[in-house]
Short mmCIF file of N, CA, C and O in Angstrom, two decimals:
data_model
loop_
_atom_site.label_atom_id
_atom_site.label_comp_id
_atom_site.label_asym_id
_atom_site.label_seq_id
_atom_site.Cartn_x
_atom_site.Cartn_y
_atom_site.Cartn_z
N UNK W 1 0.84 -1.29 -0.10
CA UNK W 1 -0.20 0.00 0.13
C UNK W 1 0.82 0.97 0.06
O UNK W 1 0.20 2.30 -0.36
N UNK W 2 2.19 1.18 0.54
CA UNK W 2 2.83 2.31 0.51
C UNK W 2 3.63 2.60 -0.66
O UNK W 2 4.91 3.18 -0.63
N UNK W 3 3.17 2.39 -1.92
CA UNK W 3 4.05 2.56 -3.10
C UNK W 3 4.46 3.98 -3.33
O UNK W 3 3.47 4.70 -2.99
N UNK W 4 5.59 4.04 -3.78
CA UNK W 4 6.10 5.73 -4.46
C UNK W 4 6.46 5.93 -6.01
O UNK W 4 6.60 4.86 -6.44
N UNK W 5 5.97 7.20 -6.03
CA UNK W 5 6.24 7.67 -7.58
C UNK W 5 7.29 8.42 -7.39
O UNK W 5 7.18 9.48 -6.91
N UNK W 6 8.29 8.39 -8.35
CA UNK W 6 9.24 9.38 -8.37
C UNK W 6 9.05 10.16 -9.62
O UNK W 6 8.86 9.79 -10.59
N UNK W 7 8.71 11.37 -9.30
CA UNK W 7 8.63 12.65 -10.74
C UNK W 7 9.85 13.26 -10.66
O UNK W 7 11.21 12.89 -9.93
N UNK W 8 9.91 14.08 -11.56
CA UNK W 8 11.22 15.00 -11.97
C UNK W 8 11.94 15.65 -10.47
O UNK W 8 12.97 15.82 -10.43
N UNK W 9 11.08 16.04 -9.89
CA UNK W 9 11.23 16.82 -8.41
C UNK W 9 10.85 16.47 -7.21
O UNK W 9 11.49 16.82 -6.18
N UNK W 10 10.03 15.66 -7.34
CA UNK W 10 9.28 14.93 -6.10
C UNK W 10 8.83 13.39 -6.01
O UNK W 10 8.77 13.12 -6.93
N UNK W 11 8.72 13.06 -4.69
CA UNK W 11 8.62 11.73 -4.32
C UNK W 11 6.84 11.86 -3.96
O UNK W 11 6.49 12.73 -3.07
N UNK W 12 6.02 11.10 -4.70
CA UNK W 12 4.56 10.86 -4.22
C UNK W 12 4.69 9.63 -3.67
O UNK W 12 4.86 8.59 -4.27
N UNK W 13 4.04 9.50 -2.44
CA UNK W 13 3.90 7.97 -1.88
C UNK W 13 2.64 7.78 -1.09
O UNK W 13 1.90 8.89 -0.73
N UNK W 14 1.93 6.59 -1.16
CA UNK W 14 0.79 6.37 -0.41
C UNK W 14 1.24 5.57 0.91
O UNK W 14 0.34 5.37 1.42
N UNK W 15 2.02 5.75 1.43
CA UNK W 15 2.74 5.30 2.73
C UNK W 15 2.20 5.82 3.93
O UNK W 15 2.64 6.98 3.95
N UNK W 16 1.23 5.54 4.75
CA UNK W 16 0.53 6.24 5.71
C UNK W 16 1.49 6.81 6.61
O UNK W 16 1.47 7.74 7.55
N UNK W 17 2.46 5.75 7.18
CA UNK W 17 3.60 6.17 7.88
C UNK W 17 4.45 7.29 7.71
O UNK W 17 5.04 7.75 8.55
N UNK W 18 4.52 7.88 6.47
CA UNK W 18 5.14 8.84 5.86
C UNK W 18 4.34 10.11 6.38
O UNK W 18 4.98 11.49 6.13
N UNK W 19 3.20 10.25 6.53
CA UNK W 19 2.45 11.56 6.56
C UNK W 19 2.85 12.25 7.59
O UNK W 19 2.73 11.91 8.40
N UNK W 20 2.97 13.53 7.24
CA UNK W 20 3.18 14.75 8.40
C UNK W 20 2.20 14.93 9.00
O UNK W 20 1.30 16.00 8.44
N UNK W 21 1.35 14.28 9.97
CA UNK W 21 -0.09 14.65 10.46
C UNK W 21 -0.28 16.15 11.00
O UNK W 21 -1.39 16.66 10.75
N UNK W 22 0.92 16.17 11.45
CA UNK W 22 0.85 17.98 12.26
C UNK W 22 0.63 19.01 11.30
O UNK W 22 -0.08 19.81 10.91
N UNK W 23 1.42 18.78 9.78
CA UNK W 23 1.53 19.71 8.70
C UNK W 23 -0.05 19.45 8.14
O UNK W 23 -0.80 20.60 7.94
N UNK W 24 -0.26 18.32 7.82
CA UNK W 24 -1.95 17.97 7.21
C UNK W 24 -3.04 18.90 8.14
O UNK W 24 -4.00 19.38 7.67
N UNK W 25 -2.88 18.40 9.70
CA UNK W 25 -3.91 19.07 10.46
C UNK W 25 -3.76 20.56 10.69
O UNK W 25 -4.96 21.14 10.43
N UNK W 26 -2.43 21.16 10.58
CA UNK W 26 -2.37 22.54 10.48
C UNK W 26 -3.10 23.29 9.36
O UNK W 26 -3.69 24.17 9.41
N UNK W 27 -2.62 22.83 8.13
CA UNK W 27 -3.22 23.01 7.08
C UNK W 27 -4.91 23.24 6.91
O UNK W 27 -5.44 23.94 6.56
N UNK W 28 -5.35 21.84 6.94
CA UNK W 28 -6.68 21.78 6.98
C UNK W 28 -7.36 22.55 7.96
O UNK W 28 -8.43 23.10 7.64
N UNK W 29 -7.23 22.75 9.36
CA UNK W 29 -7.90 23.30 10.26
C UNK W 29 -8.05 25.03 10.01
O UNK W 29 -9.20 25.50 10.35
N UNK W 30 -7.14 25.42 8.91
CA UNK W 30 -7.40 26.74 8.73
C UNK W 30 -7.90 26.84 7.39
O UNK W 30 -7.83 28.00 6.71
N UNK W 31 -8.30 25.45 6.55
CA UNK W 31 -8.96 25.83 5.12
C UNK W 31 -10.22 26.19 5.21
O UNK W 31 -10.86 25.95 6.22
N UNK W 32 -10.68 26.46 3.84
CA UNK W 32 -12.06 26.85 4.08
C UNK W 32 -13.21 25.73 4.14
O UNK W 32 -14.14 25.71 4.57
N UNK W 33 -12.45 24.61 3.55
CA UNK W 33 -13.27 23.22 3.61
C UNK W 33 -13.48 22.44 5.09
O UNK W 33 -14.32 21.45 5.21
N UNK W 34 -12.36 22.65 5.84
CA UNK W 34 -12.01 21.92 7.00
C UNK W 34 -11.70 22.74 8.28
O UNK W 34 -11.23 22.24 9.32
N UNK W 35 -12.21 23.75 8.03
CA UNK W 35 -12.24 24.73 9.42
C UNK W 35 -12.28 24.48 10.76
O UNK W 35 -13.40 23.86 10.79
N UNK W 36 -11.24 24.28 11.64
CA UNK W 36 -11.50 23.87 12.64
C UNK W 36 -11.56 22.55 12.96
O UNK W 36 -11.82 21.97 13.95
N UNK W 37 -11.32 21.59 12.10
CA UNK W 37 -11.31 20.03 11.97
C UNK W 37 -10.27 19.75 13.19
O UNK W 37 -9.13 20.21 13.22
N UNK W 38 -10.56 18.57 13.82
CA UNK W 38 -9.93 18.46 15.15
C UNK W 38 -8.64 17.47 14.46
O UNK W 38 -8.90 16.80 13.72
N UNK W 39 -7.62 17.22 15.14
CA UNK W 39 -6.72 16.63 14.83
C UNK W 39 -7.17 15.10 15.04
O UNK W 39 -6.47 14.39 14.10
N UNK W 40 -7.79 14.83 15.99
CA UNK W 40 -8.56 13.49 15.87
C UNK W 40 -9.24 13.05 14.68
O UNK W 40 -9.22 11.87 14.11
N UNK W 41 -9.91 13.95 14.39
CA UNK W 41 -10.64 13.73 13.11
C UNK W 41 -9.84 13.55 11.78
O UNK W 41 -10.10 12.63 10.97
N UNK W 42 -8.78 14.36 11.86
CA UNK W 42 -7.77 14.19 10.77
C UNK W 42 -7.13 12.98 10.65
O UNK W 42 -6.83 12.20 9.76
N UNK W 43 -6.61 12.55 11.89
CA UNK W 43 -5.97 11.13 11.91
C UNK W 43 -7.03 10.17 11.61
O UNK W 43 -6.52 9.35 10.89
N UNK W 44 -8.31 10.05 12.06
CA UNK W 44 -9.20 9.00 11.71
C UNK W 44 -9.20 9.11 9.91
O UNK W 44 -9.33 8.20 9.31
N UNK W 45 -9.41 10.45 9.60
CA UNK W 45 -9.76 10.45 7.96
C UNK W 45 -8.41 9.84 7.19
O UNK W 45 -8.50 9.22 6.08
N UNK W 46 -7.27 10.11 7.95
CA UNK W 46 -6.39 9.39 7.14
C UNK W 46 -6.32 8.25 7.21
O UNK W 46 -5.87 7.24 6.26
N UNK W 47 -6.80 7.51 8.25
CA UNK W 47 -6.43 6.11 8.66
C UNK W 47 -7.38 5.35 7.55
O UNK W 47 -7.31 4.17 7.28
N UNK W 48 -8.74 6.13 7.35
CA UNK W 48 -9.67 5.29 6.47
C UNK W 48 -9.68 5.68 4.99
O UNK W 48 -10.70 5.69 4.47
N UNK W 49 -8.49 6.37 4.54
CA UNK W 49 -8.48 6.45 3.11
C UNK W 49 -7.35 6.35 2.38
O UNK W 49 -6.41 5.90 3.08
N UNK W 50 -7.29 6.40 0.98
CA UNK W 50 -5.97 6.05 0.55
C UNK W 50 -5.33 7.47 0.34
O UNK W 50 -5.92 8.48 -0.09
N UNK W 51 -4.56 7.79 1.11
CA UNK W 51 -3.75 9.20 1.10
C UNK W 51 -2.45 9.03 0.01
O UNK W 51 -1.61 8.27 0.06
N UNK W 52 -2.18 10.34 -0.19
CA UNK W 52 -1.09 10.83 -1.13
C UNK W 52 -0.31 11.72 -0.39
O UNK W 52 -0.72 12.73 -0.26
N UNK W 53 1.02 11.71 -0.20
CA UNK W 53 1.92 12.80 0.11
C UNK W 53 2.79 13.04 -0.83
O UNK W 53 3.72 12.12 -1.74
N UNK W 54 3.24 14.48 -0.85
CA UNK W 54 4.27 14.44 -2.05
C UNK W 54 5.32 15.02 -0.88
O UNK W 54 5.08 16.06 0.05
N UNK W 55 6.61 14.61 -1.49
CA UNK W 55 7.85 14.99 -0.57
C UNK W 55 9.02 15.73 -1.53
O UNK W 55 9.25 15.19 -2.56
N UNK W 56 9.58 16.68 -0.84
CA UNK W 56 10.92 17.05 -1.02
C UNK W 56 11.80 16.73 -0.60
O UNK W 56 11.64 17.31 0.54
N UNK W 57 12.63 15.57 -0.82
CA UNK W 57 13.52 15.07 0.37
C UNK W 57 12.40 14.75 1.16
O UNK W 57 11.79 13.62 1.11
N UNK W 58 13.12 14.82 2.73
CA UNK W 58 12.00 14.55 3.85
C UNK W 58 10.99 15.21 4.05
O UNK W 58 10.22 14.77 4.96
N UNK W 59 10.68 16.35 3.58
CA UNK W 59 9.76 17.33 3.87
C UNK W 59 8.53 17.14 2.93
O UNK W 59 8.59 17.05 1.79
N UNK W 60 7.39 16.80 3.46
CA UNK W 60 6.12 16.97 2.95
C UNK W 60 5.56 18.19 2.65
O UNK W 60 5.50 19.30 3.27
N UNK W 61 5.29 18.27 1.20
CA UNK W 61 4.83 19.61 0.57
C UNK W 61 3.60 19.70 -0.09
O UNK W 61 2.97 20.70 -0.20
N UNK W 62 2.88 18.59 -0.15
CA UNK W 62 1.28 18.57 -0.35
C UNK W 62 0.61 17.36 0.21
O UNK W 62 1.52 16.05 0.65
N UNK W 63 -0.63 16.96 -0.13
CA UNK W 63 -1.39 15.97 0.55
C UNK W 63 -2.74 15.97 -0.41
O UNK W 63 -3.37 17.09 -0.79
N UNK W 64 -3.14 14.73 -0.20
CA UNK W 64 -4.55 14.44 -0.63
C UNK W 64 -4.89 13.22 -0.33
O UNK W 64 -4.18 12.11 -0.07
N UNK W 65 -6.24 12.76 -0.32
CA UNK W 65 -6.83 11.81 0.21
C UNK W 65 -8.03 11.33 -0.71
O UNK W 65 -8.68 12.44 -1.08
N UNK W 66 -8.26 10.08 -0.73
CA UNK W 66 -9.20 9.72 -1.58
C UNK W 66 -9.90 8.27 -0.80
O UNK W 66 -9.23 7.59 -0.09
N UNK W 67 -11.25 8.84 -0.64
CA UNK W 67 -12.17 7.87 -0.09
C UNK W 67 -12.86 7.00 -0.97
O UNK W 67 -13.38 7.79 -2.04
N UNK W 68 -12.76 5.84 -0.98
CA UNK W 68 -13.15 4.86 -2.05
C UNK W 68 -13.39 3.48 -1.58
O UNK W 68 -12.69 3.19 -0.53
N UNK W 69 -14.02 2.61 -2.28
CA UNK W 69 -14.40 1.55 -2.25
C UNK W 69 -13.50 0.49 -3.38
O UNK W 69 -13.32 -0.78 -3.18
N UNK W 70 -12.63 1.31 -3.99
CA UNK W 70 -11.70 0.70 -4.83
C UNK W 70 -12.27 0.03 -6.03
O UNK W 70 -11.43 -0.83 -6.65
N UNK W 71 -13.39 -0.10 -6.22
CA UNK W 71 -13.99 -0.88 -7.26
C UNK W 71 -14.98 -0.01 -8.29
O UNK W 71 -14.95 0.18 -9.35
N UNK W 72 -15.84 0.92 -7.52
CA UNK W 72 -16.81 1.77 -8.30
C UNK W 72 -16.98 3.35 -8.07
O UNK W 72 -17.08 3.90 -8.97
N UNK W 73 -16.50 3.52 -6.75
CA UNK W 73 -16.76 5.13 -6.23
C UNK W 73 -15.33 5.37 -5.47
O UNK W 73 -14.63 4.52 -4.90
N UNK W 74 -14.93 6.73 -5.86
CA UNK W 74 -14.29 7.59 -5.11
C UNK W 74 -14.62 9.08 -5.05
O UNK W 74 -15.05 9.37 -6.00
N UNK W 75 -13.89 9.44 -3.99
CA UNK W 75 -14.22 10.96 -3.54
C UNK W 75 -12.96 11.49 -3.07
O UNK W 75 -12.31 11.00 -2.17
N UNK W 76 -12.28 12.53 -4.01
CA UNK W 76 -11.27 13.28 -3.62
C UNK W 76 -11.15 14.63 -2.53
O UNK W 76 -12.35 15.16 -2.82
N UNK W 77 -10.66 14.20 -1.65
CA UNK W 77 -10.70 15.63 -0.65
C UNK W 77 -9.42 15.65 -0.24
O UNK W 77 -8.52 15.28 -0.20
N UNK W 78 -9.50 17.11 0.48
CA UNK W 78 -8.33 17.50 1.47
C UNK W 78 -7.11 17.63 0.42
O UNK W 78 -5.83 17.52 1.10
N UNK W 79 -7.08 18.28 -0.70
CA UNK W 79 -6.25 18.16 -1.69
C UNK W 79 -5.28 19.44 -1.28
O UNK W 79 -5.79 20.85 -1.20
N UNK W 80 -4.14 19.63 -0.81
CA UNK W 80 -3.29 21.08 -0.87
C UNK W 80 -1.68 20.86 -1.12
O UNK W 80 -1.44 19.85 -1.07
N UNK W 81 -1.40 21.94 -1.43
CA UNK W 81 0.19 22.49 -1.42
C UNK W 81 0.53 23.29 -0.83
O UNK W 81 -0.30 24.33 -0.61
N UNK W 82 1.58 23.03 0.03
CA UNK W 82 1.98 24.18 0.89
C UNK W 82 2.10 25.89 0.09
O UNK W 82 2.21 25.49 -1.28
N UNK W 83 1.78 26.52 0.49
CA UNK W 83 1.69 27.95 -0.19
C UNK W 83 2.71 28.38 -1.02
O UNK W 83 3.09 28.75 -2.14
N UNK W 84 3.95 28.23 -0.32
CA UNK W 84 5.17 28.51 -0.85
C UNK W 84 5.46 27.93 -2.08
O UNK W 84 6.59 28.24 -2.93
N UNK W 85 5.21 26.52 -2.44
CA UNK W 85 5.35 25.63 -3.32
C UNK W 85 4.38 25.81 -4.52
O UNK W 85 4.43 24.95 -5.53
N UNK W 86 3.37 26.54 -4.37
CA UNK W 86 2.26 26.45 -5.47
C UNK W 86 2.53 27.16 -6.40
O UNK W 86 3.45 28.07 -6.62
N UNK W 87 2.24 26.80 -7.64
CA UNK W 87 2.46 27.42 -8.98
C UNK W 87 3.60 26.64 -9.73
O UNK W 87 4.15 27.10 -10.80
N UNK W 88 4.20 25.26 -9.05
CA UNK W 88 5.21 24.86 -9.64
C UNK W 88 4.83 23.51 -10.04
O UNK W 88 5.70 22.52 -10.22
N UNK W 89 3.72 23.20 -10.65
CA UNK W 89 3.30 22.00 -11.02
C UNK W 89 3.23 20.78 -10.20
O UNK W 89 2.65 19.74 -10.55
N UNK W 90 3.01 20.97 -8.85
CA UNK W 90 2.93 19.98 -7.73
C UNK W 90 1.58 19.27 -7.56
O UNK W 90 1.65 18.16 -7.83
N UNK W 91 0.59 20.52 -7.72
CA UNK W 91 -0.78 19.40 -7.90
C UNK W 91 -1.11 18.98 -9.34
O UNK W 91 -1.75 17.98 -9.20
N UNK W 92 -0.35 19.25 -10.10
CA UNK W 92 -0.60 18.51 -11.43
C UNK W 92 0.06 16.91 -11.15
O UNK W 92 -0.42 16.24 -11.83
N UNK W 93 1.24 17.00 -10.75
CA UNK W 93 1.92 15.91 -10.62
C UNK W 93 1.17 15.04 -9.52
O UNK W 93 1.11 13.85 -9.63
N UNK W 94 0.52 15.53 -8.57
CA UNK W 94 -0.42 14.63 -7.41
C UNK W 94 -1.25 14.27 -8.19
O UNK W 94 -2.04 13.34 -7.80
N UNK W 95 -2.04 15.14 -9.01
CA UNK W 95 -3.35 14.39 -9.72
C UNK W 95 -2.89 13.57 -10.61
O UNK W 95 -3.77 12.31 -10.85
N UNK W 96 -1.88 13.44 -11.42
CA UNK W 96 -1.33 12.23 -12.25
C UNK W 96 -1.10 11.13 -11.47
O UNK W 96 -1.88 9.96 -11.90
N UNK W 97 -0.50 11.32 -10.40
CA UNK W 97 -0.30 10.05 -9.23
C UNK W 97 -1.59 9.57 -8.87
O UNK W 97 -1.93 8.20 -8.99
N UNK W 98 -2.56 10.26 -8.49
CA UNK W 98 -3.95 9.76 -8.02
C UNK W 98 -4.72 9.18 -9.05
O UNK W 98 -4.93 8.03 -9.02
N UNK W 99 -4.78 9.66 -10.02
CA UNK W 99 -5.22 9.01 -11.19
C UNK W 99 -4.95 7.57 -12.00
O UNK W 99 -5.30 7.08 -12.84
N UNK W 100 -3.56 7.72 -11.63
CA UNK W 100 -2.83 6.16 -12.32
C UNK W 100 -2.60 5.14 -11.16
O UNK W 100 -2.13 4.18 -11.42
N UNK W 101 -3.26 5.47 -10.01
CA UNK W 101 -3.10 4.49 -8.96
C UNK W 101 -3.56 3.52 -9.20
O UNK W 101 -4.78 3.42 -9.88
N UNK W 102 -3.14 2.18 -9.18
CA UNK W 102 -3.95 1.07 -9.38
C UNK W 102 -4.93 0.63 -9.07
O UNK W 102 -6.10 0.28 -9.57
N UNK W 103 -5.52 0.90 -7.60
CA UNK W 103 -6.79 0.69 -7.02
C UNK W 103 -7.81 1.76 -7.61
O UNK W 103 -9.10 1.91 -7.09
N UNK W 104 -7.51 2.88 -8.44
CA UNK W 104 -8.20 3.59 -8.65
C UNK W 104 -8.72 3.53 -10.22
O UNK W 104 -9.37 4.84 -10.86
N UNK W 105 -8.65 2.65 -11.00
CA UNK W 105 -8.81 2.60 -12.25
C UNK W 105 -10.32 2.01 -12.63
O UNK W 105 -10.71 1.09 -11.72
N UNK W 106 -11.01 2.35 -13.40
CA UNK W 106 -11.91 2.07 -14.20
C UNK W 106 -13.35 2.17 -13.03
O UNK W 106 -14.15 1.28 -13.12
N UNK W 107 -12.96 3.19 -12.26
CA UNK W 107 -14.27 3.38 -11.29
C UNK W 107 -15.72 3.99 -12.25
O UNK W 107 -15.15 4.97 -13.04
N UNK W 108 -16.67 4.01 -11.54
CA UNK W 108 -17.80 4.38 -12.16
C UNK W 108 -17.79 5.94 -12.24
O UNK W 108 -18.43 6.71 -12.68
N UNK W 109 -17.97 6.37 -10.62
CA UNK W 109 -17.84 7.65 -10.46
C UNK W 109 -16.67 8.04 -9.34
O UNK W 109 -16.05 7.29 -8.71
N UNK W 110 -16.35 9.28 -10.03
CA UNK W 110 -14.93 10.15 -9.39
C UNK W 110 -15.34 11.40 -8.95
O UNK W 110 -15.47 12.03 -9.78
N UNK W 111 -15.72 11.74 -7.66
CA UNK W 111 -16.28 12.89 -7.39
C UNK W 111 -15.32 13.66 -6.65
O UNK W 111 -14.45 13.30 -6.03
N UNK W 112 -15.45 15.06 -6.44
CA UNK W 112 -14.74 16.01 -5.88
C UNK W 112 -15.52 17.37 -5.56
O UNK W 112 -16.47 17.32 -6.19
N UNK W 113 -15.28 17.99 -4.73
CA UNK W 113 -15.63 19.25 -4.40
C UNK W 113 -14.56 20.42 -4.44
O UNK W 113 -13.83 20.18 -3.70
N UNK W 114 -14.90 21.64 -5.05
CA UNK W 114 -14.09 22.61 -4.95
C UNK W 114 -14.56 23.94 -5.13
O UNK W 114 -15.66 24.05 -5.57
N UNK W 115 -14.08 25.09 -4.33
CA UNK W 115 -14.63 26.48 -4.45
C UNK W 115 -13.96 27.01 -5.37
O UNK W 115 -14.18 27.96 -6.20
N UNK W 116 -12.47 26.81 -5.65
CA UNK W 116 -11.79 27.57 -6.58
C UNK W 116 -10.77 27.00 -7.36
O UNK W 116 -9.88 27.85 -7.76
N UNK W 117 -10.69 25.64 -7.71
CA UNK W 117 -9.67 24.95 -8.54
C UNK W 117 -10.17 24.24 -9.47
O UNK W 117 -9.93 23.39 -10.33
N UNK W 118 -11.35 24.59 -9.99
CA UNK W 118 -12.14 24.13 -11.21
C UNK W 118 -11.25 24.11 -12.35
O UNK W 118 -11.20 22.85 -13.09
N UNK W 119 -10.56 24.85 -12.54
CA UNK W 119 -9.29 24.61 -13.94
C UNK W 119 -8.56 23.67 -13.92
O UNK W 119 -8.22 23.00 -14.50
N UNK W 120 -7.90 23.61 -12.45
CA UNK W 120 -6.81 22.43 -12.15
C UNK W 120 -7.58 21.08 -12.54
O UNK W 120 -7.28 20.42 -13.32
N UNK W 121 -8.89 21.01 -12.20
CA UNK W 121 -9.48 19.49 -11.80
C UNK W 121 -9.90 19.44 -13.20
O UNK W 121 -10.07 18.15 -13.90
N UNK W 122 -10.70 20.49 -14.24
CA UNK W 122 -10.87 19.97 -15.40
C UNK W 122 -9.95 19.54 -16.62
O UNK W 122 -10.12 18.91 -17.39
N UNK W 123 -8.28 19.91 -16.24
CA UNK W 123 -7.45 19.33 -17.14
C UNK W 123 -7.58 17.88 -16.74
O UNK W 123 -6.81 17.14 -17.64
N UNK W 124 -7.91 17.34 -15.78
CA UNK W 124 -7.83 15.91 -15.44
C UNK W 124 -9.35 15.05 -15.64
O UNK W 124 -9.36 13.82 -15.33
N UNK W 125 -10.23 15.76 -16.48
CA UNK W 125 -11.32 15.22 -16.95
C UNK W 125 -12.71 15.49 -15.78
O UNK W 125 -13.68 14.77 -16.21
N UNK W 126 -12.63 16.07 -14.64
CA UNK W 126 -13.68 16.44 -13.79
C UNK W 126 -14.09 17.52 -14.66
O UNK W 126 -13.89 18.53 -15.05
N UNK W 127 -15.60 17.48 -14.24
CA UNK W 127 -16.53 18.66 -14.97
C UNK W 127 -17.59 18.53 -13.95
O UNK W 127 -18.10 17.73 -13.18
N UNK W 128 -18.95 19.49 -14.45
CA UNK W 128 -19.98 19.54 -13.58
C UNK W 128 -20.53 18.24 -13.98
O UNK W 128 -20.52 17.42 -14.69
N UNK W 129 -21.52 17.65 -12.55
CA UNK W 129 -22.07 16.63 -12.76
C UNK W 129 -23.31 16.52 -13.76
O UNK W 129 -24.12 17.40 -13.58
N UNK W 130 -23.62 15.63 -14.39
CA UNK W 130 -24.68 15.68 -15.31
C UNK W 130 -26.02 15.86 -15.05
O UNK W 130 -26.70 16.51 -15.68
N UNK W 131 -26.18 15.06 -13.92
CA UNK W 131 -27.73 15.32 -13.26
C UNK W 131 -27.62 15.59 -11.73
O UNK W 131 -27.89 14.53 -11.09
N UNK W 132 -27.31 16.48 -11.58
CA UNK W 132 -27.04 17.04 -9.87
C UNK W 132 -28.29 16.77 -9.24
O UNK W 132 -28.40 16.54 -8.08
N UNK W 133 -29.39 16.82 -9.89
CA UNK W 133 -30.76 16.63 -9.05
C UNK W 133 -30.90 15.22 -8.68
O UNK W 133 -31.45 14.71 -7.98
N UNK W 134 -30.03 13.91 -8.88
CA UNK W 134 -29.97 12.94 -8.63
C UNK W 134 -29.18 12.70 -7.29
O UNK W 134 -29.26 11.93 -6.71
N UNK W 135 -28.36 13.92 -6.88
CA UNK W 135 -27.21 13.75 -5.96
C UNK W 135 -28.20 14.29 -4.55
O UNK W 135 -28.63 15.23 -5.05
N UNK W 136 -27.94 13.70 -3.38
CA UNK W 136 -28.17 14.55 -2.23
C UNK W 136 -27.20 14.44 -1.14
O UNK W 136 -26.26 13.27 -1.26
N UNK W 137 -27.21 15.15 -0.09
CA UNK W 137 -26.07 15.26 0.71
C UNK W 137 -27.03 15.23 2.16
O UNK W 137 -27.98 15.75 2.40
N UNK W 138 -26.18 14.72 2.98
CA UNK W 138 -26.33 15.09 4.56
C UNK W 138 -25.34 15.38 5.29
O UNK W 138 -24.16 15.07 5.21
N UNK W 139 -25.67 16.61 6.00
CA UNK W 139 -24.70 17.39 6.46
C UNK W 139 -24.46 17.23 8.13
O UNK W 139 -25.60 17.44 8.64
N UNK W 140 -23.34 17.08 8.66
CA UNK W 140 -23.41 16.93 9.82
C UNK W 140 -23.37 18.30 10.84
O UNK W 140 -23.39 19.57 10.01
N UNK W 141 -23.86 18.21 11.98
CA UNK W 141 -24.39 19.51 12.56
C UNK W 141 -23.11 20.75 12.69
O UNK W 141 -23.02 21.79 12.79
N UNK W 142 -21.56 19.98 12.37
CA UNK W 142 -20.66 20.64 12.82
C UNK W 142 -20.23 21.13 11.21
O UNK W 142 -19.14 21.70 11.32
N UNK W 143 -21.04 21.22 10.17
CA UNK W 143 -20.29 21.35 8.81
C UNK W 143 -20.93 22.87 9.03
O UNK W 143 -21.50 23.31 9.07
N UNK W 144 -19.80 23.60 8.12
CA UNK W 144 -19.97 25.15 7.85
C UNK W 144 -20.68 25.09 6.53
O UNK W 144 -20.81 24.24 5.74
N UNK W 145 -21.36 26.20 6.36
CA UNK W 145 -21.69 26.66 5.14
C UNK W 145 -20.66 26.52 3.71
O UNK W 145 -21.27 25.90 2.70
N UNK W 146 -19.49 26.70 4.06
CA UNK W 146 -18.68 26.75 2.84
C UNK W 146 -18.35 25.23 2.93
O UNK W 146 -17.71 24.61 1.65
N UNK W 147 -18.35 24.25 3.58
CA UNK W 147 -18.36 22.53 3.30
C UNK W 147 -19.47 22.08 2.72
O UNK W 147 -19.46 20.94 2.21
N UNK W 148 -20.35 23.00 2.44
CA UNK W 148 -21.75 22.31 2.03
C UNK W 148 -21.90 22.62 0.48
O UNK W 148 -22.38 22.65 -0.57
#
């Protein structure tokens, strides 16, 4: 499960032992989609997802996780690149690694939510849901308007 992909400048790994949980928690708890998320919740989400870390040497610089049954459905969540390294192609390399992962091939549905990165995801085949009226959601009491 801990396979790695070497790109020209970065290593992308699914090894959960390498994830810098402090980095991930600090970033997420101040993001618009996960504001205030507890460390315990971040740790549980990592344990129960297929996670991708991007590393420059020993330093983690990006993260994403995929919630999936590895057969039919996947949801991409919590994608970020540390601010000082944005604009250098890290997110594109991360997306390529995610979409090329053996466990994420031939899925019927691969969803994500974004407020401001439509252009990035469109490059990888994501677009508006064809029949949004068929989807419904249930949001917990701690969900903010920005996560809905």
